[in-house]
Structures are given as structure tokens and as C-alpha cells.
Short mmCIF file of C-alpha atoms in Angstrom, two decimals:
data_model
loop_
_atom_site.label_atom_id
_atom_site.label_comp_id
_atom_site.label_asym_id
_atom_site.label_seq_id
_atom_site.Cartn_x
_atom_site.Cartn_y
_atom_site.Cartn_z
CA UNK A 18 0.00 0.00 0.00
CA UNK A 19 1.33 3.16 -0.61
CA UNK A 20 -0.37 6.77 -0.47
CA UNK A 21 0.51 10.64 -1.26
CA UNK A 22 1.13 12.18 2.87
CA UNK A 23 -1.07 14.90 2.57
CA UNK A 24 0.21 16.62 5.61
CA UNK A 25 -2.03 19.83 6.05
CA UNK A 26 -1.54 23.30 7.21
CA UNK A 27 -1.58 22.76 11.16
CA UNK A 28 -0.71 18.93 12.24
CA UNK A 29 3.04 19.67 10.67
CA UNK A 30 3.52 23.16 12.70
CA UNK A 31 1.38 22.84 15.52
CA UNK A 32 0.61 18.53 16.29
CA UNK A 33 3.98 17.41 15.25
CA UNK A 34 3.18 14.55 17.57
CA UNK A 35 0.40 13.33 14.92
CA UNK A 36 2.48 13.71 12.32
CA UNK A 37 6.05 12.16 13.81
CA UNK A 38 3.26 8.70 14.90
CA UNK A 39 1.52 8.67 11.92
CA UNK A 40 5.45 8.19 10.13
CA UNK A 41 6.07 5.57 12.26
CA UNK A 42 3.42 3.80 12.96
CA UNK A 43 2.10 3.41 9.15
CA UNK A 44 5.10 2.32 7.74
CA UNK A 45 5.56 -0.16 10.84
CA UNK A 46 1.85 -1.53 9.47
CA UNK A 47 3.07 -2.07 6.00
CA UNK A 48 1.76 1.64 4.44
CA UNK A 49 4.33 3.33 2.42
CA UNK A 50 3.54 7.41 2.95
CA UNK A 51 5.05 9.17 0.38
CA UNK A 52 5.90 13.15 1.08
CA UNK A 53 4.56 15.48 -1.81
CA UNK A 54 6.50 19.12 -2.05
CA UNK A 55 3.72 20.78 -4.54
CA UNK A 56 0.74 19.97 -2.14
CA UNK A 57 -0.72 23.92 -1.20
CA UNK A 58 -3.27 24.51 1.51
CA UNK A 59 -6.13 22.45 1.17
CA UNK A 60 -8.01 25.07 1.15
CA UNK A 61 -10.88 24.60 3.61
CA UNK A 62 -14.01 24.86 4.56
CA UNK A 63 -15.20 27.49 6.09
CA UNK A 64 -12.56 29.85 5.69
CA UNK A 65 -11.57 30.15 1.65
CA UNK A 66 -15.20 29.09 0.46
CA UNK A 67 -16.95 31.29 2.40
CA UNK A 68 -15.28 34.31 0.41
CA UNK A 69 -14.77 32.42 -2.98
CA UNK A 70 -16.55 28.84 -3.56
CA UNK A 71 -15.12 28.55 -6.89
CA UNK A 72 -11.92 29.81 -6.12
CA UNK A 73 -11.49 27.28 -3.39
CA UNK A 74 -12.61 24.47 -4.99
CA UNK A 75 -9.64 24.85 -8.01
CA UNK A 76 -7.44 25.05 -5.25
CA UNK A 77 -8.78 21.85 -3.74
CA UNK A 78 -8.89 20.39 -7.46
CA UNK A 79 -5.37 21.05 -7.89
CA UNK A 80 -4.33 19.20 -5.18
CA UNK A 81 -6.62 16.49 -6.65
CA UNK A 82 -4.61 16.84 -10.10
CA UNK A 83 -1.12 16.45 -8.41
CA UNK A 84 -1.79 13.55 -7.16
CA UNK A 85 -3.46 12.05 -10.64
CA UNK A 86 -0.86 12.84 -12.35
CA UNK A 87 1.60 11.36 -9.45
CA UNK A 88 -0.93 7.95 -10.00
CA UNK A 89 -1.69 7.81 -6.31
CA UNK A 90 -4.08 7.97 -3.77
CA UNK A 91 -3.99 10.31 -1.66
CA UNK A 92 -3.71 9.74 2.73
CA UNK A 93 -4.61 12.83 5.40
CA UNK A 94 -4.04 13.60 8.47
CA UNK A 95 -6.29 16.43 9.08
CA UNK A 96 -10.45 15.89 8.74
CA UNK A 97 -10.42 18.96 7.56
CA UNK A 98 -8.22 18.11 4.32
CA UNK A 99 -10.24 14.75 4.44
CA UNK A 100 -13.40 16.59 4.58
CA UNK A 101 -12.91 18.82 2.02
CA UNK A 102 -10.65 16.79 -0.94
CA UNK A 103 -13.90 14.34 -0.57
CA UNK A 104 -16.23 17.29 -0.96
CA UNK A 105 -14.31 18.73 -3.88
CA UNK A 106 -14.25 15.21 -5.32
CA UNK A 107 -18.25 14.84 -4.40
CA UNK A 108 -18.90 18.16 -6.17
CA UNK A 109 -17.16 17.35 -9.17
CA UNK A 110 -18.72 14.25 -9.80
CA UNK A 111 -21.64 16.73 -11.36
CA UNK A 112 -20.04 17.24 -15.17
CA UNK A 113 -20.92 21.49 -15.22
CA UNK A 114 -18.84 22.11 -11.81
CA UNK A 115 -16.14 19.97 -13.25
CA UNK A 116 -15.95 21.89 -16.71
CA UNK A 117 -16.00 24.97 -14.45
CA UNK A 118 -13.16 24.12 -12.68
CA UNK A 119 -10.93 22.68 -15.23
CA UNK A 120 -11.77 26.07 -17.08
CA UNK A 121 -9.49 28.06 -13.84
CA UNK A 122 -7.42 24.84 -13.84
CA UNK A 123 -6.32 24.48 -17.82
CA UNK A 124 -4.92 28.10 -16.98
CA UNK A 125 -2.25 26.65 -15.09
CA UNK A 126 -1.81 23.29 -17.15
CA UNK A 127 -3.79 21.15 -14.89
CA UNK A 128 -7.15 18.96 -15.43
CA UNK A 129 -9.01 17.10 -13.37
CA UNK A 130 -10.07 13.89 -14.39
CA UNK A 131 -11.60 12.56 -11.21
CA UNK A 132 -9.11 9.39 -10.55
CA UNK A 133 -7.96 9.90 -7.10
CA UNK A 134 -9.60 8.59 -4.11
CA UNK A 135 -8.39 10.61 -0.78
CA UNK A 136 -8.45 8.51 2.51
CA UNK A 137 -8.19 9.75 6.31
CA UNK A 138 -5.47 7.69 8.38
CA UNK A 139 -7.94 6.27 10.47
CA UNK A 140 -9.64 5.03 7.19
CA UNK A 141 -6.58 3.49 6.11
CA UNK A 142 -6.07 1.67 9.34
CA UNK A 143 -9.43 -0.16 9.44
CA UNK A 144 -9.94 -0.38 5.78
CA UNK A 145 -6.26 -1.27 4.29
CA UNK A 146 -4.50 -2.57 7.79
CA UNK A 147 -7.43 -4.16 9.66
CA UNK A 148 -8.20 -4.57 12.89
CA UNK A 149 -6.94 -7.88 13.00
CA UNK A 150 -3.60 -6.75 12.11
CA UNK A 151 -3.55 -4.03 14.77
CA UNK A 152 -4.09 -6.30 17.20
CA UNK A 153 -1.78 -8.52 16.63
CA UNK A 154 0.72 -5.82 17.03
CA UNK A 155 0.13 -5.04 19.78
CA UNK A 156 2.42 -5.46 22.58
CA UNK A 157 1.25 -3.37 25.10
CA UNK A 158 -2.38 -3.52 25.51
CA UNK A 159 -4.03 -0.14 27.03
CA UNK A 160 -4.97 -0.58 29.97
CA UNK A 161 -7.60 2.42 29.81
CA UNK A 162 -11.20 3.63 29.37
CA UNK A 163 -10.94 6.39 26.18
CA UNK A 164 -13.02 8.43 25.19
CA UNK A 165 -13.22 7.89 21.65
CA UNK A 166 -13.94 11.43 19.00
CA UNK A 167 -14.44 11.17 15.31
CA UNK A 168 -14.57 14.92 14.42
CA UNK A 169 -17.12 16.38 12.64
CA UNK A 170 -15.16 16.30 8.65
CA UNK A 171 -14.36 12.33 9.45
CA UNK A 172 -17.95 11.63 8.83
CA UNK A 173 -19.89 14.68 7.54
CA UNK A 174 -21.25 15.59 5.37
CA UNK A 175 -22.28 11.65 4.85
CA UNK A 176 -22.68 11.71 0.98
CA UNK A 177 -19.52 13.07 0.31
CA UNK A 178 -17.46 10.97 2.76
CA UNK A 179 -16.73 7.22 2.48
CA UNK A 180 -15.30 6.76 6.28
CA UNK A 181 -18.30 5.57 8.19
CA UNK A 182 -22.63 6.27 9.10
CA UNK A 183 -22.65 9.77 10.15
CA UNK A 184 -25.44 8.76 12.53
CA UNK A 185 -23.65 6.20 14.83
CA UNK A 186 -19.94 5.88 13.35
CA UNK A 187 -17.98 3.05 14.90
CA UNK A 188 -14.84 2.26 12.97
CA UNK A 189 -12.72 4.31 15.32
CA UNK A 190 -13.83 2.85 18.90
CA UNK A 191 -13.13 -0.50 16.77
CA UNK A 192 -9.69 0.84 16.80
CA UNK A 193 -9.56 2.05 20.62
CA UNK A 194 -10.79 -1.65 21.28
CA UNK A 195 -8.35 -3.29 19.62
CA UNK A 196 -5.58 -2.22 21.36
CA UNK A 197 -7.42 -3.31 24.75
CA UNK A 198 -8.66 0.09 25.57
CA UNK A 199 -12.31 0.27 26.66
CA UNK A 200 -14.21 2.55 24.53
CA UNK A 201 -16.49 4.96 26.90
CA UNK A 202 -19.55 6.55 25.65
CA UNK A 203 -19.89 10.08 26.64
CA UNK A 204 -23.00 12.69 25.94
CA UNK A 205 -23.06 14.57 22.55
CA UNK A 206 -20.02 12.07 21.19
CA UNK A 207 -20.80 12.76 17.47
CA UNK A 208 -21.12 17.01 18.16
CA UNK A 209 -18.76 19.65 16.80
CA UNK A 210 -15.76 20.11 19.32
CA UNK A 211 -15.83 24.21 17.94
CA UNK A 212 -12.32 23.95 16.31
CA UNK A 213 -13.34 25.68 13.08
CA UNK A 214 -14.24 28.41 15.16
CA UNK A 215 -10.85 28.37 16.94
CA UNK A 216 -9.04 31.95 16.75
CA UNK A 217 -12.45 33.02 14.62
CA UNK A 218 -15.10 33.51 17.37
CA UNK A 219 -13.64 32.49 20.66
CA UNK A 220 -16.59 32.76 22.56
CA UNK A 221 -18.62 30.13 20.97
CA UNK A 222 -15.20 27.69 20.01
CA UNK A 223 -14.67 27.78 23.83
CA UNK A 224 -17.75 27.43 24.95
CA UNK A 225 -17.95 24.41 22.41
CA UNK A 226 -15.06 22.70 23.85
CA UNK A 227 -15.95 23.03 27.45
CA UNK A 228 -18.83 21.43 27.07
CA UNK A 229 -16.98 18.00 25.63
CA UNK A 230 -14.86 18.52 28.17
CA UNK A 231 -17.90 18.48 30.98
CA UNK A 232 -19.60 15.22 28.90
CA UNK A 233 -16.12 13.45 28.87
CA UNK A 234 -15.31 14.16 32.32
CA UNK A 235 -18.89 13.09 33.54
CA UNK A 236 -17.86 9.66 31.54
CA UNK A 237 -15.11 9.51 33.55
CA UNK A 238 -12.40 8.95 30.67
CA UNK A 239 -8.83 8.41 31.28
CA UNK A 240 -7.56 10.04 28.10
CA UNK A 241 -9.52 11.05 24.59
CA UNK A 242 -8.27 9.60 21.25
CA UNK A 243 -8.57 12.55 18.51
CA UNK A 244 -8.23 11.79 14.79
CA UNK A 245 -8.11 15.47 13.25
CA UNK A 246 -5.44 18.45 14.78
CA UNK A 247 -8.12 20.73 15.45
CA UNK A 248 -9.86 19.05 17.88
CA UNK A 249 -6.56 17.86 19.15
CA UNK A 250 -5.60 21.66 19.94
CA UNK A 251 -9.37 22.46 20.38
CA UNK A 252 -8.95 20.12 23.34
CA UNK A 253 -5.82 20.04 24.62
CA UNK A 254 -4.86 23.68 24.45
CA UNK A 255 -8.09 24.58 24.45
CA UNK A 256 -8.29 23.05 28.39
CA UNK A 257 -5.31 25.98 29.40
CA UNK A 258 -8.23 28.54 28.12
CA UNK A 259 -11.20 27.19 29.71
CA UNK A 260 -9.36 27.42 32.77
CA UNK A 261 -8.19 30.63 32.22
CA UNK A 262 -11.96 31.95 31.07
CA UNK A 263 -14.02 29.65 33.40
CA UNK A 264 -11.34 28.67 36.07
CA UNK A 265 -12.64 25.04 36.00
CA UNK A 266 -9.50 22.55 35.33
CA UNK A 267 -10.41 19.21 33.72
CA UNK A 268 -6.88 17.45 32.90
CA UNK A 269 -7.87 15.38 30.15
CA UNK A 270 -5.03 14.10 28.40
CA UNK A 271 -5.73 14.17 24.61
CA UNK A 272 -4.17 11.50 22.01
CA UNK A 273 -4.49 10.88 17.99
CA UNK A 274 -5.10 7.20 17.86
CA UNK A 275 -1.70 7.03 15.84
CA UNK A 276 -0.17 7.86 19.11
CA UNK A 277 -2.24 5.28 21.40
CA UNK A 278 -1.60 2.78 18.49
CA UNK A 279 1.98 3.05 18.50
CA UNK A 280 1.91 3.19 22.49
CA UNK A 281 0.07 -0.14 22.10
CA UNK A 282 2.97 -1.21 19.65
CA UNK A 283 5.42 -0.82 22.05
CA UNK A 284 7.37 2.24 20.62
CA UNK A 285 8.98 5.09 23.19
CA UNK A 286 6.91 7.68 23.93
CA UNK A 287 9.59 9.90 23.24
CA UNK A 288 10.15 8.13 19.39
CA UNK A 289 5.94 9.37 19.07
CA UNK A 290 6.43 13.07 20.78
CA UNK A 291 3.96 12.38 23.14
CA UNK A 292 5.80 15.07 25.48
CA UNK A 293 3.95 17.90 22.77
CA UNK A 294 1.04 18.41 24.59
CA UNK A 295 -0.06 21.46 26.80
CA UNK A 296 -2.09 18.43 29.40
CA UNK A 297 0.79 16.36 30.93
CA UNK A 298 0.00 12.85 29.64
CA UNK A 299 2.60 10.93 32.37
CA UNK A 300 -0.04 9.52 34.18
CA UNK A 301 -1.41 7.95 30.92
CA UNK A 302 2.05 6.45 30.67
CA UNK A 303 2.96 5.34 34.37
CA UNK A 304 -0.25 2.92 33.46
CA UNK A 305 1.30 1.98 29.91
CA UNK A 306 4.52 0.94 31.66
CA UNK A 307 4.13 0.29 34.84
CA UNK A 308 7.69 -0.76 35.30
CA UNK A 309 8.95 2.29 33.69
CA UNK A 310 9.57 5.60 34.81
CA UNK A 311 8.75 8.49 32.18
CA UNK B 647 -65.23 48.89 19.20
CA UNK B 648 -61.37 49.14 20.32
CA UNK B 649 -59.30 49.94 17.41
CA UNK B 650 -57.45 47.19 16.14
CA UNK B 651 -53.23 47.84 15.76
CA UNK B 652 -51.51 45.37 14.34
CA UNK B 653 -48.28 44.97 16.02
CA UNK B 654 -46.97 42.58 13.96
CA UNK B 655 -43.90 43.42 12.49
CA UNK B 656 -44.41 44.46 8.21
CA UNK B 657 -43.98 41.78 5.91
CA UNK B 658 -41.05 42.95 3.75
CA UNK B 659 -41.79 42.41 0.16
CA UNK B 660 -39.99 39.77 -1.28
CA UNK B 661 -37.23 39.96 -3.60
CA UNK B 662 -37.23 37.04 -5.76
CA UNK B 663 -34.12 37.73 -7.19
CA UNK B 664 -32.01 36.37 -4.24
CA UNK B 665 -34.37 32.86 -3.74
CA UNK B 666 -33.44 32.21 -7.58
CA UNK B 667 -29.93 33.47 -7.46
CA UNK B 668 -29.51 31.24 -4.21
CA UNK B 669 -30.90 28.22 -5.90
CA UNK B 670 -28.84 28.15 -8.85
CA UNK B 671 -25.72 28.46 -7.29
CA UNK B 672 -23.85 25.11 -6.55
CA UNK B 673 -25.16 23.57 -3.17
CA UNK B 674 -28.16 25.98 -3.45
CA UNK B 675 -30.42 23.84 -5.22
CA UNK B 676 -32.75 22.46 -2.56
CA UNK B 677 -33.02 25.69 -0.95
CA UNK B 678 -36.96 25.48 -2.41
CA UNK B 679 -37.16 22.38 -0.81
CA UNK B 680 -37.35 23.46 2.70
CA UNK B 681 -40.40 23.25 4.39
CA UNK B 682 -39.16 24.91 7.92
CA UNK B 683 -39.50 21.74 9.79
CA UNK B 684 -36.36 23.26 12.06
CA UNK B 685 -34.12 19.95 12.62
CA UNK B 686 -31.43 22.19 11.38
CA UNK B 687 -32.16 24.40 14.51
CA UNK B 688 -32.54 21.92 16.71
CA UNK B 689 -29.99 20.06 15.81
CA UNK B 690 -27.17 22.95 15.64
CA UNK B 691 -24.46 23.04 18.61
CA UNK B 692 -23.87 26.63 17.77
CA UNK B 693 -27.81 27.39 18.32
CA UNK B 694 -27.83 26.21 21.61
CA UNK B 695 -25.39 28.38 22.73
CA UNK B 696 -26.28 31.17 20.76
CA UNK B 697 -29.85 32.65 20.29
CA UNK B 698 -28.62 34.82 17.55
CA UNK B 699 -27.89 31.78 15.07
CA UNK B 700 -30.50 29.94 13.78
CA UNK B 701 -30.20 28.17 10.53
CA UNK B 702 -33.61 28.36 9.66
CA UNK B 703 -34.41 31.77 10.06
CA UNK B 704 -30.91 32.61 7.83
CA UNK B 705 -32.95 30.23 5.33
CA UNK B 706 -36.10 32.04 5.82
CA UNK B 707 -34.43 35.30 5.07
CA UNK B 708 -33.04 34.23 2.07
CA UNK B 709 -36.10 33.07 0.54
CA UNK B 710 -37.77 36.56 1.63
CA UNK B 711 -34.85 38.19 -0.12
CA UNK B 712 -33.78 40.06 2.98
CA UNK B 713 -29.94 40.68 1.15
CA UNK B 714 -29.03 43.38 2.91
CA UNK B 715 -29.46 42.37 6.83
CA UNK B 716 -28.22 38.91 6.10
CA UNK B 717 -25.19 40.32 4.31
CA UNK B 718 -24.53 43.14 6.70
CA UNK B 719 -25.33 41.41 10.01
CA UNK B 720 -23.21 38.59 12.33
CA UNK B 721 -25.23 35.94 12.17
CA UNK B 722 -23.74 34.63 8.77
CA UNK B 723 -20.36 34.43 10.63
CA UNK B 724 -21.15 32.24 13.61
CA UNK B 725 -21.96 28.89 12.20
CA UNK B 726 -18.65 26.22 12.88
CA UNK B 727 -19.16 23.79 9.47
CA UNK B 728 -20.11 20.87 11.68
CA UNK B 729 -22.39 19.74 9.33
CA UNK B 730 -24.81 18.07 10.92
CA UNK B 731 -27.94 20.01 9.56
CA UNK B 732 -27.03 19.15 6.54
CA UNK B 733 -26.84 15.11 7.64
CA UNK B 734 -30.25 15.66 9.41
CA UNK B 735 -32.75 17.42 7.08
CA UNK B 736 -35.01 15.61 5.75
CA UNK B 737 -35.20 17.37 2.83
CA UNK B 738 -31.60 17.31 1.60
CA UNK B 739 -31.58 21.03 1.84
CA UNK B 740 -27.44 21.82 2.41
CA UNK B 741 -27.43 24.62 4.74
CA UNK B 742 -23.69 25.08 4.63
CA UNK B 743 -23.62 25.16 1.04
CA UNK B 744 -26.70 27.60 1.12
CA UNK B 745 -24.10 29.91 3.90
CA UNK B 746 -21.26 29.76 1.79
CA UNK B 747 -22.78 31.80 -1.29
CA UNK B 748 -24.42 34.17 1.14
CA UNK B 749 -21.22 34.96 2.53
CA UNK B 750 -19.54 34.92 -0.87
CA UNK B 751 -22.35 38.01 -1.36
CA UNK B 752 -21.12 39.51 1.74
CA UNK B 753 -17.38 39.30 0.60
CA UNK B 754 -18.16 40.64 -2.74
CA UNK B 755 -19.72 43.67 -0.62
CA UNK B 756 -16.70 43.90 1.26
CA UNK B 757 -18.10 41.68 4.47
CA UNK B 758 -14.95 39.45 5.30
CA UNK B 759 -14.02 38.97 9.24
CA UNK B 760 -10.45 39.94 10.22
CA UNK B 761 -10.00 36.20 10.70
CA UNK B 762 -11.05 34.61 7.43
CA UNK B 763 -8.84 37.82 5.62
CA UNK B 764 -5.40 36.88 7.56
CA UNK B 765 -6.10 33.10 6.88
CA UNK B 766 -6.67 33.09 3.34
CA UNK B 767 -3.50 36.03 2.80
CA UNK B 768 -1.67 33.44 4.13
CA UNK B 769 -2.39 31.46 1.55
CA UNK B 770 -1.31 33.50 -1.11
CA UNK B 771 1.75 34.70 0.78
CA UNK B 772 3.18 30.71 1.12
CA UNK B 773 1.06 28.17 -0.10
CA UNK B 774 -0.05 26.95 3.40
CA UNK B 775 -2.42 28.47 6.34
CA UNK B 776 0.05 28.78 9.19
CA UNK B 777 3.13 30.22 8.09
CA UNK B 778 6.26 28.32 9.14
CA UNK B 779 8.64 30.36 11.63
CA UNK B 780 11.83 29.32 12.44
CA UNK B 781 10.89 27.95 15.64
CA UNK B 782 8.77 25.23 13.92
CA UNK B 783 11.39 24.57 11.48
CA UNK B 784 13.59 23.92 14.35
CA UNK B 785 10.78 22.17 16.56
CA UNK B 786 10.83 19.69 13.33
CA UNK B 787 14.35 19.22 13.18
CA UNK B 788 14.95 18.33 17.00
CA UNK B 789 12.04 16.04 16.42
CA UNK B 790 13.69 14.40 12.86
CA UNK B 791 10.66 15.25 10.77
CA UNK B 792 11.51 15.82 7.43
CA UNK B 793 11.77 19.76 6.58
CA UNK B 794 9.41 22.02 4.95
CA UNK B 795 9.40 24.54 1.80
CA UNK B 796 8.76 27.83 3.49
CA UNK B 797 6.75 29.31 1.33
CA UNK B 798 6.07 26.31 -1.16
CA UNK B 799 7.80 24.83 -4.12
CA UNK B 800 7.68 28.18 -6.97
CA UNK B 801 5.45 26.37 -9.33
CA UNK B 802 2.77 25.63 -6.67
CA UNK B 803 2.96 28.69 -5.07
CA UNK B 804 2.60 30.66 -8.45
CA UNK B 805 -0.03 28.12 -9.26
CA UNK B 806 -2.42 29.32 -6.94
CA UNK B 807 -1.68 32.78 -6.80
CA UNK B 808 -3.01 32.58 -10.27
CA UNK B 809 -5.84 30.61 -9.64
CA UNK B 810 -6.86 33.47 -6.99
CA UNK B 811 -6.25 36.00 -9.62
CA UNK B 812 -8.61 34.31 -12.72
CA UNK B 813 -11.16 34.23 -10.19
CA UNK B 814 -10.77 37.88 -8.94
CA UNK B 815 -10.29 36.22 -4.79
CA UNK B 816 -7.08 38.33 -4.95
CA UNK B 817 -9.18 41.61 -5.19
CA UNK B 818 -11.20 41.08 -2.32
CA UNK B 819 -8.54 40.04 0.13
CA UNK B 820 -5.71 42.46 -0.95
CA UNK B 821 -2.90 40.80 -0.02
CA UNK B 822 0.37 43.08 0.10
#
């Protein structure tokens, strides 16, 4: 297996920890992640399209074409580049938004012929690895009850995206199981964490994330597992400013599953950057090696 | 006989011409469609915290041609892209598609938040939405992630500082 690493705009500058898991547990699972230099911006929703549609959708297309014309599929990190390659593709299906766009795109010697398919990572796990594989490399089972987030652009808009039911997904706690985690159900599970809204409207991104935080808490999770660097910073950094607006303190470690996975897999916590967050994860760890101290 | 006042507020003639121009816009199709059932609303994290933001009544506007205050006012701004109205309406109506070419009206009219303005010059400036500063390029080293082009690779970058200028998105966010 072997995909185009569609990095993003914020898990390479602000979640290296995603990104520094994802390139070693992947390979370690038998997918080959191949870096891509002339990837832009993915150009996302709702910032670009909510001034230009059209504009951001060649954008988004021209990704698409690089990778055509590479003759590979394309993996993210980010839901939001998941979310909105899928859309582009989606749109494009429909012949006169395709013309339109190749019109802007034969400007600049591109055209877009619809041949790519764009997976997330967590997509690629349970589709191309399997959960039978992960578990059988696992050498460290997690000893932990997770709470378990998809994201919003992992599974929404449901026509567009082939992941899972937008109604009651459940690839991902399939995941979280298999590394011998208990998957904990917590109240509005499948709701927006407000990271779109991050450093746009503060007032309702916050007031977005605090209540997760209050659901997850209530659940009485050890850690959450985050598959998108929004929420990840919507959660974890986004705990430091609840407590600074609301002076309520939740210490929730927060994870991408390619973290917890290659914690299960028996790889230094160090080797995953697992020290990048702004909620001290050691306790997490002391229960991951007991025997160890980090 | 008391005299009857209607306190009702006026009903503002419509304007077709933004229902029409609405619906034929990509995304903007089933905007007829809606019959005002309100799972959007009820549905909508941001509405629950928010009286302001309903996604109906943004709808509602639309189809009553109300350009102007939907354009000019906040409301437009506050919705986070979860979604989920669009997942849960019955009649396929696509709210955030619906949003997107109102606020492409409000951008044309000069309407773009601070936010959305410093995002998307980013963009243009380097190819990607968070610049890279030298303390990420050395927070990737220490870490042995491979390096980044800061901005892009030439042909990429110039590719879509074209793309913004064919489409005239250079124009309305003036980048320096």
C-alpha cells in the first residue's frame, strides 16, 4: 500500500506529535507514505469558500490533479483536508462544476479527471490494515477507558465521505478496542468540538469545547483519542483557556489514535512526541509501563 | 369597538431575485425544498449556545430576499461547518452550502471577518495556512521530521496565486 502524505496546514507546525506517529506507525503496518512538495493549503471549509466557492474548490482540485498525475491515492491527516478533498471530489462528480473548474485549472496546465480517491489515516487503518492486524501488534495492551472522537469532517457531510454512518460511526472505537482500551460513551459524542471556530469567534469555540470537556469528564475517561489536529488543539490547548476563562480545570489528556496505536505497539513515547502536549500525559504512561519511569 | 393595531412586524416584500440566485448556485439547489420543519435548529451546537444563530431563520431570510441584513449582520459568521444540519434534514436542503454563497455576497460587498482575511493572505503569501517560523522549522528538526518549503515549491505557489487571480479572490482580500 502506498499513499501521497497529505500533511495539512496545522498537524506539521502545531501537532507534530500526529504527524512524527503517523510516520512511524504506518510504515511499521506495512503503508508506504510518500511526502509530496507541490501539495498547497487544502483550502478549507469554512474559511476560503466562504469568500470564494469557486476559487477554493480549483485550489482543492489542484491538489486532486497532483496527485493524478503522481498515479496515487492520496492519505490525510487532518479531517479537515479529508473533509474537504472528498467534498471537492463529491462536487465534481456533477459534469458542469467539473468543466468549471478545469476552465481556472487548464490556466495553469492542470485537469481534473476525477481518478484519485483521498483517505483519512484512520480510514486506512481499518480499511487497508485491519483490525486484526492491529491487534496482533500489539504489545502493550491499554490498559484504559478512552473516550473515543471522530470529528465532525471524518464523517460529515455523509454523501460526500466514504469513512463511516454519520449517525452512529464506529470504525474508530473499533480501533480504541483493539488495542485493549475500553471505549467509553460520553453525551453529545458525534457534536462539533468548535475547532473551526478556533481563533475566529472564541466565545462560541470555547464554549464548544468546554462542554466535551464536561460530557467526557462526567464519563469519567482516562484520556480522549482525537483523529483530526483541530480538535486535538481544540482540546488540549483549548483546556489551558477554559481554565483561564471559566477557572474550572479538567486534565484530560488528549491522544491521535496514531499515538495510542503506536503506544500499544510498544514504541517510546519519546520516538511518538507524546511530550507535545499542553495536558501532561505521564499519568497515561505510568499505566502503559508500569515498570517504567517516564 | 377598540381599534385594532396590528403589532406585527411588516412583511417585507420579497425579492425574488435572491431565492433564484440562491438556488442556482452550486449547493443551493434544494433551498426550495425546505419546508421549515427546524431539525437544522434543533440540531445545531452553535444554536444552543447562541440565540442569535438559527439556521432556519438565515434560510427564511433568504427566501424573503432580505440581502441586505443577512449580508450586513453577524449571524452569517457564527456557524462552525459541523455539518450536521445538513446530515439531518429531511429534505436534503445543504445549509452550509446555502451559507457559503451568502457569505460569498457579503465578501463581494466587502463583508470578510479579520479572521477569514489573515487566513486566506496566508495562503497567497506561502502556499499553506500557518506560516512556518523558524521555531517550527527547528521544533521539526529536534524532532527528525523531514523539513518544509517555506513558502512552497515556486510552481505551486505561483499556481495558486493565479488561480486566486482568474477568479478575482485576490481583489477582495488584498494581499500586500
Amino acid at each position: 500500500m502506498r499513499y501521497l502524505f497529505f500533511l495539512g496546514c496545522t498537524a506539521p507546525t502545531r501537532v507534530q506529535g500526529y504527524e512524527l506517529s503517523t510516520r512511524k506507525v504506518l510504515p511499521a503496518l506495512g503503508v508506504e507514505l510518500v511526502d509530496e512538495p507541490l501539495f498547497t493549503c487544502c483550502s478549507p471549509a469554512p474559511i476560503i469558500p466562504s469568500i470564494d466557492f469557486l476559487t477554493s474548490l480549483a485550489i482543492t482540485a489542484r491538489n486532486l490533479c497532483i496527485a493524478e498525475e503522481a498515479g496515487s491515492d492520496i492519505v490525510t491527516l487532518c479531517n479537515g483536508c479529508y473533509g474537504n478533498l472528498s467534498t471537492a471530489i463529491h462536487q465534481m462528480e456533477r459534469e458542469e462544476t467539473r468543466e468549471k473548474v478545469n476552465r481556472i485549472l487548464a490556466e495553469i496546465g492542470y485537469e481534473y479527471k476525477g481518478k484519485v480517491k483521498v483517505k483519512h489515516v484512520t480510514q486506512v487503518l481499518f480499511e487497508d490494515v485491519g483490525i486484526e492486524k492491529i491487534k496482533a501488534r500489539v504489545k502493550r495492551p491499554l490498559p484504559l477507558r478512552i473516550g473515543a472522537y471522530y470529528g465532525c469532517h471524518l464523517i460529515r457531510p455523509e454523501e460526500a465521505l466514504t469513512f463511516d454512518y454519520s449517525e452512529v460511526p464506529t470504525k474508530l472505537d473499533q480501533i480504541v478496542t483493539a488495542l485493549g482500551a475500553e471505549s467509553i460513551w460520553y453525551e453529545s459524542k458525534f457534536e462539533c468540538c468548535g475547532g473551526t471556530l478556533r481563533g475566529f469567534n472564541d466565545d462560541i469555540s470555547v464554549e464548544l469545547g468546554r462542554r466535551k470537556l464536561v460530557n467526557l469528564d462526567k464519563a469519567n475517561v482516562d484520556c480522549v483519542a482525537v483523529t483530526c489536529p483541530f480538535c486535538f488543539l481544540q482540546f488540549d490547548r483549548g483546556q489551558v483557556a477554559i481554565t483561564d476563562r471559566y477557572g474550572e480545570e479538567y486534565n484530560i489528556p488528549i491522544f491521535t489514535i496514531t499515538e495510542l496505536i503506536g503506544l500499544a505497539m510498544g514504541y517510546d513515547p519519546t520516538d511518538l512526541g507524546i511530550r507535545l502536549k499542553a495536558i501532561d500525559a505521564s499519568k497515561i504512561l505510568e499505566r502503559i509501563f508500569p515498570s517504567v519511569s517516564v | 369597538m377598540a381599534e385594532f393595531k396590528d403589532s406585527a412586524p411588516r412583511l417585507v416584500k420579497p425579492k425574488a431575485q435572491l431565492k433564484e440566485h440562491i438556488s442556482r448556485m452550486l449547493g443551493g439547489e434544494r433551498l426550495k425544498a425546505c419546508y421549515s420543519c427546524g431539525a437544522c435548529v434543533g440540531n445545531c451546537p452553535v444554536a444552543r449556545i447562541l440565540d442569535r444563530f438559527r439556521p432556519l431563520r438565515i434560510i427564511l431570510e433568504t427566501k424573503r430576499g432580505l440581502e441586505e441584513e443577512l449580508v450586513k449582520g453577524e449571524p452569517i459568521w457564527d456557524c462552525a461547518y459541523c455539518f450536521i444540519c445538513q446530515d439531518v434534514c429531511p429534505q436534503q436542503v445543504s445549509f452550509p452550502d446555502i451559507l457559503f454563497a451568502i457569505r460569498n455576497l457579503a465578501a463581494r460587498k466587502g463583508n470578510i471577518p479579520q479572521g477569514f482575511m489573515t487566513f486566506s493572505r496566508n495562503v497567497y503569501d506561502s502556499g499553506r495556512s500557518v506560516p512556518l517560523d523558524e521555531f517550527m522549522l527547528e521544533d521539526r528538526e529536534d524532532l527528525g521530521l523531514p523539513q518544509l518549503e517555506s513558502p512552497i515549491p515556486k510552481k505551486a505557489l505561483s499556481d495558486i496565486r493565479k488561480i486566486m487571480k482568474i477568479t478575482n479572490f485576490k481583489k477582495l482580500i488584498k494581499p500586500k
